[in-house]
PDB file of C-alpha atoms (C1' of nucleotides) in Angstrom:
ATOM      1  CA  MET A 319    -239.141  11.036-155.994  1.00  0.00           C
ATOM      2  CA  THR A 320    -240.754   9.662-152.900  1.00  0.00           C
ATOM      3  CA  PHE A 321    -240.901   5.780-152.019  1.00  0.00           C
ATOM      4  CA  ARG A 322    -244.535   5.949-152.603  1.00  0.00           C
ATOM      5  CA  LYS A 323    -244.127   7.367-156.184  1.00  0.00           C
ATOM      6  CA  LYS A 324    -241.294   4.872-157.026  1.00  0.00           C
ATOM      7  CA  VAL A 325    -243.649   2.046-155.754  1.00  0.00           C
ATOM      8  CA  LEU A 326    -246.377   3.138-157.991  1.00  0.00           C
ATOM      9  CA  LYS A 327    -244.191   3.460-161.031  1.00  0.00           C
ATOM     10  CA  VAL A 328    -242.767   0.096-160.476  1.00  0.00           C
ATOM     11  CA  VAL A 329    -246.120  -1.372-160.210  1.00  0.00           C
ATOM     12  CA  SER A 330    -247.277   0.365-163.363  1.00  0.00           C
ATOM     13  CA  LYS A 331    -244.207  -1.297-165.296  1.00  0.00           C
ATOM     14  CA  ILE A 332    -245.262  -4.788-164.317  1.00  0.00           C
ATOM     15  CA  PRO A 333    -245.809  -6.455-167.722  1.00  0.00           C
ATOM     16  CA  LYS A 334    -249.191  -8.002-168.498  1.00  0.00           C
ATOM     17  CA  GLY A 335    -249.518 -11.663-167.671  1.00  0.00           C
ATOM     18  CA  SER A 336    -246.686 -11.477-165.134  1.00  0.00           C
ATOM     19  CA  THR A 337    -246.707 -10.866-161.475  1.00  0.00           C
ATOM     20  CA  MET A 338    -244.473  -9.186-158.807  1.00  0.00           C
ATOM     21  CA  THR A 339    -244.161  -9.821-155.225  1.00  0.00           C
ATOM     22  CA  TYR A 340    -244.399  -6.905-152.723  1.00  0.00           C
ATOM     23  CA  ALA A 341    -240.819  -7.772-151.794  1.00  0.00           C
ATOM     24  CA  GLN A 342    -239.775  -7.336-155.304  1.00  0.00           C
ATOM     25  CA  VAL A 343    -241.540  -4.127-155.786  1.00  0.00           C
ATOM     26  CA  ALA A 344    -239.992  -2.809-152.519  1.00  0.00           C
ATOM     27  CA  ALA A 345    -236.818  -3.829-153.529  1.00  0.00           C
ATOM     28  CA  LYS A 346    -236.929  -2.168-156.876  1.00  0.00           C
ATOM     29  CA  ALA A 347    -238.360   0.949-155.435  1.00  0.00           C
ATOM     30  CA  GLY A 348    -235.227   1.156-153.125  1.00  0.00           C
ATOM     31  CA  ASN A 349    -236.362  -0.551-149.846  1.00  0.00           C
ATOM     32  CA  LYS A 350    -236.086  -4.234-149.840  1.00  0.00           C
ATOM     33  CA  LYS A 351    -237.648  -4.511-146.510  1.00  0.00           C
ATOM     34  CA  ALA A 352    -240.514  -2.230-147.248  1.00  0.00           C
ATOM     35  CA  ALA A 353    -242.706  -4.898-148.502  1.00  0.00           C
ATOM     36  CA  ARG A 354    -245.361  -4.026-145.949  1.00  0.00           C
ATOM     37  CA  ALA A 355    -245.275  -0.434-146.951  1.00  0.00           C
ATOM     38  CA  VAL A 356    -245.736  -1.378-150.432  1.00  0.00           C
ATOM     39  CA  GLY A 357    -248.874  -2.898-149.543  1.00  0.00           C
ATOM     40  CA  SER A 358    -250.193   0.184-147.684  1.00  0.00           C
ATOM     41  CA  ILE A 359    -249.335   2.404-150.617  1.00  0.00           C
ATOM     42  CA  VAL A 360    -250.921   0.340-153.388  1.00  0.00           C
ATOM     43  CA  SER A 361    -253.972  -0.284-151.161  1.00  0.00           C
ATOM     44  CA  ALA A 362    -254.827   3.584-151.236  1.00  0.00           C
ATOM     45  CA  ASN A 363    -254.240   3.662-154.956  1.00  0.00           C
ATOM     46  CA  TYR A 364    -257.603   3.411-156.913  1.00  0.00           C
ATOM     47  CA  ASP A 365    -255.960   4.486-160.283  1.00  0.00           C
ATOM     48  CA  PRO A 366    -256.689   1.861-162.838  1.00  0.00           C
ATOM     49  CA  ALA A 367    -253.450   2.706-164.615  1.00  0.00           C
ATOM     50  CA  ILE A 368    -251.706   1.146-161.684  1.00  0.00           C
ATOM     51  CA  PRO A 369    -252.266  -2.736-162.010  1.00  0.00           C
ATOM     52  CA  CYS A 370    -251.718  -3.233-158.419  1.00  0.00           C
ATOM     53  CA  HIS A 371    -253.506  -6.697-158.884  1.00  0.00           C
ATOM     54  CA  ARG A 372    -250.174  -8.029-160.531  1.00  0.00           C
ATOM     55  CA  VAL A 373    -248.713  -7.710-157.049  1.00  0.00           C
ATOM     56  CA  VAL A 374    -248.753 -10.838-155.037  1.00  0.00           C
ATOM     57  CA  ARG A 375    -247.177 -12.181-151.911  1.00  0.00           C
ATOM     58  CA  SER A 376    -244.070 -13.890-151.818  1.00  0.00           C
ATOM     59  CA  ASP A 377    -245.754 -17.161-150.987  1.00  0.00           C
ATOM     60  CA  GLY A 378    -247.754 -16.853-153.995  1.00  0.00           C
ATOM     61  CA  GLY A 379    -250.948 -15.692-152.088  1.00  0.00           C
ATOM     62  CA  MET A 380    -253.160 -12.948-153.463  1.00  0.00           C
ATOM     63  CA  GLY A 381    -252.381 -10.581-150.589  1.00  0.00           C
ATOM     64  CA  GLY A 382    -255.296  -8.246-151.006  1.00  0.00           C
ATOM     65  CA  TYR A 383    -257.124  -5.948-153.390  1.00  0.00           C
ATOM     66  CA  ASN A 384    -259.262  -2.962-152.942  1.00  0.00           C
ATOM     67  CA  ARG A 385    -261.733  -4.137-155.386  1.00  0.00           C
ATOM     68  CA  GLY A 386    -261.992  -7.649-153.880  1.00  0.00           C
ATOM     69  CA  VAL A 387    -259.642 -10.527-153.734  1.00  0.00           C
ATOM     70  CA  LYS A 388    -261.815 -12.412-155.981  1.00  0.00           C
ATOM     71  CA  LYS A 389    -261.660  -9.853-158.755  1.00  0.00           C
ATOM     72  CA  LYS A 390    -257.930  -9.761-158.351  1.00  0.00           C
ATOM     73  CA  MET A 391    -257.716 -13.576-159.130  1.00  0.00           C
ATOM     74  CA  ALA A 392    -260.018 -13.028-162.046  1.00  0.00           C
ATOM     75  CA  LEU A 393    -257.839 -10.256-163.420  1.00  0.00           C
ATOM     76  CA  LEU A 394    -254.642 -12.389-162.988  1.00  0.00           C
ATOM     77  CA  ARG A 395    -256.301 -15.560-164.610  1.00  0.00           C
ATOM     78  CA  ALA A 396    -257.580 -13.270-167.652  1.00  0.00           C
ATOM     79  CA  GLU A 397    -254.120 -12.170-168.287  1.00  0.00           C
ATOM     80  CA  GLY A 398    -252.638 -15.588-168.316  1.00  0.00           C
ATOM     81  CA  VAL A 399    -251.369 -16.121-164.952  1.00  0.00           C
ATOM     82  CA  ASP A 400    -251.910 -19.558-163.509  1.00  0.00           C
ATOM     83  CA  VAL A 401    -253.705 -18.906-160.225  1.00  0.00           C
ATOM     84  CA  GLU A 402    -255.845 -21.357-158.355  1.00  0.00           C
ATOM     85  CA  ARG A 403    -257.381 -21.428-154.992  1.00  0.00           C
ATOM     86  CA  TYR A 404    -256.163 -17.834-154.375  1.00  0.00           C
ATOM     87  CA  LYS A 405    -252.478 -19.018-154.970  1.00  0.00           C
ATOM     88  CA  ILE A 406    -250.093 -18.415-157.938  1.00  0.00           C
ATOM     89  CA  GLN A 407    -249.027 -21.596-159.420  1.00  0.00           C
ATOM     90  CA  THR A 408    -245.399 -20.766-160.421  1.00  0.00           C
ATOM     91  CA  ARG A 409    -243.643 -24.271-160.398  1.00  0.00           C
ATOM     92  CA  ILE A 410    -244.978 -27.578-161.850  1.00  0.00           C
TER      93      ILE A 410
ATOM     94  C1'  DC B 401    -244.097  14.223-132.344  1.00  0.00           C
ATOM     95  C1'  DA B 402    -245.900   9.364-130.512  1.00  0.00           C
ATOM     96  C1'  DT B 403    -248.867   5.387-131.461  1.00  0.00           C
ATOM     97  C1'  DT B 404    -251.532   2.418-134.111  1.00  0.00           C
ATOM     98  C1'  DT B 405    -252.723   0.104-138.178  1.00  0.00           C
ATOM     99  C1'  DG B 406    -251.847  -2.608-142.428  1.00  0.00           C
ATOM    100  C1'  DA B 407    -252.772  -5.769-149.704  1.00  0.00           C
ATOM    101  C1'  DC B 408    -245.734  -8.276-146.094  1.00  0.00           C
ATOM    102  C1'  DG B 409    -241.626 -11.520-145.111  1.00  0.00           C
ATOM    103  C1'  DC B 410    -238.646 -14.333-142.627  1.00  0.00           C
ATOM    104  C1'  DC B 411    -237.596 -17.780-138.790  1.00  0.00           C
ATOM    105  C1'  DA B 412    -238.542 -21.205-135.174  1.00  0.00           C
ATOM    106  C1'  DA B 413    -241.656 -24.706-133.279  1.00  0.00           C
TER     107       DA B 413
ATOM    108  C1'  DT C 683    -247.459 -28.058-143.522  1.00  0.00           C
ATOM    109  C1'  DT C 684    -249.528 -24.769-140.605  1.00  0.00           C
ATOM    110  C1'  DT C 685    -249.054 -21.263-136.701  1.00  0.00           C
ATOM    111  C1'  DG C 686    -246.998 -17.795-133.957  1.00  0.00           C
ATOM    112  C1'  DG C 687    -243.841 -14.388-133.189  1.00  0.00           C
ATOM    113  C1'  DC C 688    -240.956 -10.538-134.605  1.00  0.00           C
ATOM    114  C1'  DG C 689    -238.999  -7.002-137.839  1.00  0.00           C
ATOM    115  C1'  DC C 690    -239.662  -3.485-141.161  1.00  0.00           C
ATOM    116  C1'  DC C 691    -241.526   0.743-143.370  1.00  0.00           C
ATOM    117  C1'  DA C 692    -245.097   4.394-144.750  1.00  0.00           C
ATOM    118  C1'  DA C 693    -249.379   6.561-143.884  1.00  0.00           C
ATOM    119  C1'  DA C 694    -253.008   7.922-140.899  1.00  0.00           C
ATOM    120  C1'  DT C 695    -254.611   9.420-136.350  1.00  0.00           C
TER     121       DT C 695
END
DNA sequence: CATTTGACGCCAA
DNA sequence: TTTGGCGCCAAAT
């Protein structure tokens, strides 16, 4: 099982209406410091079975999305995630 | 095999 | 709070 496969699997396990940071995904995949690599991996993934739009940055930012950051934000909001101005509103 | 690039993260100023 | 700099890892060239 390669790190790439682990990452894709972890991302595919993210529950609807919830989000995970790249660092969290990296940690769950085995490499806590591979947050950057996670972004590189999912950026090359165009499989709709992988909800990579549920992966956000540690600071609550959108990070990026191969179909447009705006689309990512829309998907998250549609799933019940409180996101405004391209930022995840966790506290308050 | 060596370098560069990129959907990141943390720390210091 | 916002920038800039450094570290870290995987894939592409």
